[in-house]
Coordinates of N, CA and C in Angstrom, one line a residue:
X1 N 0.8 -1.2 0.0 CA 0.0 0.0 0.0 C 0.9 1.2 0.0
X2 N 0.2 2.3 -0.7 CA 1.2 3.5 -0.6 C 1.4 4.4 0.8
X3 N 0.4 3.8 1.6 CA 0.5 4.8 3.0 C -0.2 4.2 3.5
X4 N -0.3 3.5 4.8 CA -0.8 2.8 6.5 C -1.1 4.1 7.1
X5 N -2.3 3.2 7.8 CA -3.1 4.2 9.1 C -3.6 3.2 9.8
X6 N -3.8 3.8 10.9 CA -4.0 2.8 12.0 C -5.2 3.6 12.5
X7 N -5.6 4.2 11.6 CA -7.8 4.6 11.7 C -8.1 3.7 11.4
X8 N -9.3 3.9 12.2 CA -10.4 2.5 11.1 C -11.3 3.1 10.3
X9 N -11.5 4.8 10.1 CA -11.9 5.3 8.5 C -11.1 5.4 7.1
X10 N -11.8 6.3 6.4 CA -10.9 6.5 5.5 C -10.1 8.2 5.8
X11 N -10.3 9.0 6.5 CA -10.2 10.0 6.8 C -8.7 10.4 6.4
X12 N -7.6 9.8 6.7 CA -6.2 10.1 6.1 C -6.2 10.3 5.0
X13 N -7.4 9.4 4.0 CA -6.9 9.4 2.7 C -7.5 11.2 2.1
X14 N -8.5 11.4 2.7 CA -8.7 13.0 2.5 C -7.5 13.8 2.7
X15 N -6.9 13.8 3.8 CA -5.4 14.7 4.5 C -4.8 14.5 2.9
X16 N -4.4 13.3 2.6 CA -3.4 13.3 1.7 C -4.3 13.6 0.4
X17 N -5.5 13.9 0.2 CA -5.8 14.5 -1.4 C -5.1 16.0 -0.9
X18 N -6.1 16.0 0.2 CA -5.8 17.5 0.3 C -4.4 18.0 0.6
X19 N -3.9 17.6 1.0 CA -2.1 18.0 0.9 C -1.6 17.9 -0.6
X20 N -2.0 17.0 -1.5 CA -1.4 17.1 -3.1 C -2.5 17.9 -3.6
X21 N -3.6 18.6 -3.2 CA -3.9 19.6 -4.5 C -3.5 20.7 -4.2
X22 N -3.1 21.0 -2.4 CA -2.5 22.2 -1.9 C -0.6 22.7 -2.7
X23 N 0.2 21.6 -2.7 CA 1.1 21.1 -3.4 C 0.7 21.7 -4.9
X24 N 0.2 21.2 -5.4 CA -0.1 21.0 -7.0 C -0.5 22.7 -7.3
X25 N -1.7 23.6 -6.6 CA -2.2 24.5 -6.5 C -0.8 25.6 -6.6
X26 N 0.0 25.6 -5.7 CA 1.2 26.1 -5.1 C 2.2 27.0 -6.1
X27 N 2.7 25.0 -6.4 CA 3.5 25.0 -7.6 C 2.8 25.7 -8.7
X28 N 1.8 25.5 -9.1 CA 1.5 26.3 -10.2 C 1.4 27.8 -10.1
X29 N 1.2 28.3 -9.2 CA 1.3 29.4 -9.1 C 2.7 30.5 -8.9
X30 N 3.9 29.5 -8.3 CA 5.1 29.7 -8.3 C 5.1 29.9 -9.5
X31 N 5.5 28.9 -10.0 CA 5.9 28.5 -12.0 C 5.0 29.8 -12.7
X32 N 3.9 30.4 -12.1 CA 3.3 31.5 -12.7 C 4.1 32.7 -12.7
X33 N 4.3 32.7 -11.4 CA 5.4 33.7 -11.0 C 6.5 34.2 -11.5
X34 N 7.4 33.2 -11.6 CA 8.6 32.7 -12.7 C 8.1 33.0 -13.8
X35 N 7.4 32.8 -14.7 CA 7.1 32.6 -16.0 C 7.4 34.0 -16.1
X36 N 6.4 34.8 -15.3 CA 6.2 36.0 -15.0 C 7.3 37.3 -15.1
X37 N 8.0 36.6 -14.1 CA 9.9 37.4 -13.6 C 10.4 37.3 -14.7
X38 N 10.4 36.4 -15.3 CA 11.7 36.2 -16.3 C 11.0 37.2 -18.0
X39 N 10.1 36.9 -18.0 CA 9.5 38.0 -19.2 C 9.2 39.5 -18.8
X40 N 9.1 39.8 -17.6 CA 9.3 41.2 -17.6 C 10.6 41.5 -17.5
X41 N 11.9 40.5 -16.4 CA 12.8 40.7 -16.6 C 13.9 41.1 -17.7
X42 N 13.4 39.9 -18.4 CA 13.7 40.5 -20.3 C 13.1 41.6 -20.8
X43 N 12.0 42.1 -20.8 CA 11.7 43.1 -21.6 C 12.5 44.6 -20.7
X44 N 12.4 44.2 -19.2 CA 12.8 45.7 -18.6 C 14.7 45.7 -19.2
X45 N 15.5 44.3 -19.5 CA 16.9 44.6 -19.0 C 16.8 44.9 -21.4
X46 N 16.0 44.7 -22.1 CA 16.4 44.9 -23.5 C 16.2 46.6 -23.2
X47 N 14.8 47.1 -22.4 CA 14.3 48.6 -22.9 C 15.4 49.4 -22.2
X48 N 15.8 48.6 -21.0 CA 17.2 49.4 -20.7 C 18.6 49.7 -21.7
X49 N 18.7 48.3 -22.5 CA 20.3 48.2 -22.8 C 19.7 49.3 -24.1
X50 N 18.7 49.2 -24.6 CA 18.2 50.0 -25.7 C 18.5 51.3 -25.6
X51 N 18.8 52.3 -24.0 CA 19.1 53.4 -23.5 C 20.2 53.4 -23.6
X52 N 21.1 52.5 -23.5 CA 22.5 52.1 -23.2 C 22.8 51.8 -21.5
X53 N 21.6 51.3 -20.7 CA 22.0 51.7 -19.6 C 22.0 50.2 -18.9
X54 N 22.7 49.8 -17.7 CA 22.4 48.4 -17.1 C 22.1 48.4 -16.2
X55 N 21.5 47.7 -15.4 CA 21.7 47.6 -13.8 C 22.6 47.2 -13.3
X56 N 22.1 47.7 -12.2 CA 23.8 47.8 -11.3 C 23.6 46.0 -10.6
X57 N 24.5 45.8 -9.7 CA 24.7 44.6 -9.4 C 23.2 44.6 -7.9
X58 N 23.8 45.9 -7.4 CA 22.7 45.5 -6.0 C 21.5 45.7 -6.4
X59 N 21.2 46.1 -7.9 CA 19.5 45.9 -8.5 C 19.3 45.1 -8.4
X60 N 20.3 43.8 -9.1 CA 20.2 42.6 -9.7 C 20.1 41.5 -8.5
X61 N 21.1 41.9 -7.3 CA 20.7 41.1 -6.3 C 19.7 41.3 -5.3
X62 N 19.4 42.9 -5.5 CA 17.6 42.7 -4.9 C 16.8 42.2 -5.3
X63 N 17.1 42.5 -6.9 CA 15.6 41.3 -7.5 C 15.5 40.2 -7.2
X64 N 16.6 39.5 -7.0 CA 16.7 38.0 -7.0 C 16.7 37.3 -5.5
X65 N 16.7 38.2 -4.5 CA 16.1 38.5 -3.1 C 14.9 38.2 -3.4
X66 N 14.1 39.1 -3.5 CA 12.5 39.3 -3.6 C 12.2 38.5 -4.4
X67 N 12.7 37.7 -5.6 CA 12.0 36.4 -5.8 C 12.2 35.4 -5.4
X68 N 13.4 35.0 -4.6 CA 13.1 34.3 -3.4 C 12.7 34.4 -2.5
X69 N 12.6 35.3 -1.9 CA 10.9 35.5 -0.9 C 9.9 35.4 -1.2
X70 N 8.9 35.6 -2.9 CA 8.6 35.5 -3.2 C 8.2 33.8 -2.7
X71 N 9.0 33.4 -3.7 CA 9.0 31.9 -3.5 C 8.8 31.1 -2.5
X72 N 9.8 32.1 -2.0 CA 9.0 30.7 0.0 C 7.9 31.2 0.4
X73 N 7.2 32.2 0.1 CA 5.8 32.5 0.4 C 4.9 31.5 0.0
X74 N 5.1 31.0 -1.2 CA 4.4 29.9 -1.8 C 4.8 28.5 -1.0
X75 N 5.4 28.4 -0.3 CA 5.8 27.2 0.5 C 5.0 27.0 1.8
X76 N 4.3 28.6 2.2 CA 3.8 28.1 3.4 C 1.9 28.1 3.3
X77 N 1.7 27.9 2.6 CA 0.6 27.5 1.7 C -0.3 26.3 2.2
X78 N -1.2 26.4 2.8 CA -2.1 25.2 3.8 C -3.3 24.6 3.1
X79 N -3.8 23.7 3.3 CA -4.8 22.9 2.9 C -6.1 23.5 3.0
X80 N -7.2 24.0 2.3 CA -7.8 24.1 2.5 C -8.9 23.0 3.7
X81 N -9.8 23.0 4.6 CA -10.4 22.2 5.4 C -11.3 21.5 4.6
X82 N -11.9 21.7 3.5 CA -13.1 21.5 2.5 C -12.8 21.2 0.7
X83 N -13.0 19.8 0.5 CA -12.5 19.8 -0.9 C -13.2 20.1 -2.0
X84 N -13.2 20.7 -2.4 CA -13.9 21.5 -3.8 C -14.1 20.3 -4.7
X85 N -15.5 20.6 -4.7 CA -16.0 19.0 -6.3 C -15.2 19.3 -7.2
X86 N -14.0 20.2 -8.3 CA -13.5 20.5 -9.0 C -12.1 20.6 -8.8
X87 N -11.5 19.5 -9.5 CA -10.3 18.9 -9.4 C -9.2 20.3 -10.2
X88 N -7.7 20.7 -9.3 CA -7.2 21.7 -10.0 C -6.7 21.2 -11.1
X89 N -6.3 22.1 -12.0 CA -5.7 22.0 -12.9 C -4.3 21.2 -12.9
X90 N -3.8 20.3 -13.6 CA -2.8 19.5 -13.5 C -1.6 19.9 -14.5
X91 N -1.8 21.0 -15.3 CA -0.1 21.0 -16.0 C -0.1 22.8 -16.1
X92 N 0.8 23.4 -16.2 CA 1.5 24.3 -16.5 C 0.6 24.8 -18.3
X93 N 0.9 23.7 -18.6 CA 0.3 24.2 -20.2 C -1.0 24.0 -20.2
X94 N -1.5 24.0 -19.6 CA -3.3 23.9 -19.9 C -3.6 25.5 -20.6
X95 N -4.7 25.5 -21.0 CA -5.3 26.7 -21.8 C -5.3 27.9 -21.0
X96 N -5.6 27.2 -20.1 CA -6.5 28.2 -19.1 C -5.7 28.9 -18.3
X97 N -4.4 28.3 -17.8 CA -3.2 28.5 -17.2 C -2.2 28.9 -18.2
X98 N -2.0 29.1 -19.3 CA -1.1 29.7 -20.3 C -2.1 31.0 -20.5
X99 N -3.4 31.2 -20.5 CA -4.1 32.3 -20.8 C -4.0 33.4 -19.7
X100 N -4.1 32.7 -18.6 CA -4.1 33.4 -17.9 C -2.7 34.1 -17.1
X101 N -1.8 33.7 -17.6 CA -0.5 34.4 -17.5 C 0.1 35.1 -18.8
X102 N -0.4 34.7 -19.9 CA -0.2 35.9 -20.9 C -1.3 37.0 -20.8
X103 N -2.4 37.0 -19.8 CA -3.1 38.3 -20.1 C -2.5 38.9 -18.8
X104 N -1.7 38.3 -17.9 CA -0.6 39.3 -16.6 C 0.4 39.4 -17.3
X105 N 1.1 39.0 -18.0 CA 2.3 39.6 -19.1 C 1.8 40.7 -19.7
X106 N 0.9 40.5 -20.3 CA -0.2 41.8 -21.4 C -0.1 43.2 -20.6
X107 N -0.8 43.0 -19.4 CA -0.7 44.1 -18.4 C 0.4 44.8 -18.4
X108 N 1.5 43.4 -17.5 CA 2.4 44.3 -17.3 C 3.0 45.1 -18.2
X109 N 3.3 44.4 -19.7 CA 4.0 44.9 -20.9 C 3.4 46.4 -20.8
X110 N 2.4 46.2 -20.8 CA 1.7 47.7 -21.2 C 1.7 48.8 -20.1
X111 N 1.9 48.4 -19.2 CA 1.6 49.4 -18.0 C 3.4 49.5 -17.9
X112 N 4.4 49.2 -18.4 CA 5.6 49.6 -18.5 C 6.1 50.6 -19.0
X113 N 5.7 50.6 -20.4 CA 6.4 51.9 -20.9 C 5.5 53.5 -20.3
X114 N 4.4 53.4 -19.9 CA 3.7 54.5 -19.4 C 4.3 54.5 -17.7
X115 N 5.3 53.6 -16.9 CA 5.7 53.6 -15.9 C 7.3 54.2 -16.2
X116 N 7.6 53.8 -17.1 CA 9.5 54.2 -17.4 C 8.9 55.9 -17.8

């Protein structure tokens, strides 16, 4: 068996859905994140070098600070008490999850150059 209990329900096997969609939920939203950092990261370091200009190093190591904080923020991330009839989404590439990080890329793109 993949995992013993010494209940006599099924109630562990709940704990453990609910710990893997909390997991599953998580990660996706990190990998959102990321997806995220790295395409505005590119667009902000081309519209710079395009000035001629670079970031300095302690830009470069605050950014990469704060997306590691970032990131463990998603780590402390808890189970909902109640499982939702509707199973999450299972990959990175789904429609819905590709759609919905290119219209938070869209944004940002756009709300950039009216911020520089």
């Amino acid at each position: 068996a993949p995992f013993t209990s010494k209940l006599p329900s099924i109630s562990s096997t709940l704990d453990i859905v609910r710990q893997g969609r909390c997991t599953l939920v998580s990660k996706l939203q990190n990998l959102q994140c990321l997806v995220a950092h790295c395409i505005i990261a590119a667009y902000s370091l081309s519209a710079l070098y395009i000035d001629s200009v670079r970031m300095g190093e302690a830009q470069m190591i605050a950014t990469g600070m704060l997306l590691a904080v970032a990131g463990m923020a998603f780590s402390y991330a808890r189970p909902v008490t109640k499982l939702a009839p509707v199973r999450p989404l299972g990959s990175v590439f789904h429609p819905a999850i590709a759609l919905s990080t290119l219209a938070q890329l869209a944004v940002h793109v756009a709300c950039m150059p009216v911020a520089v």
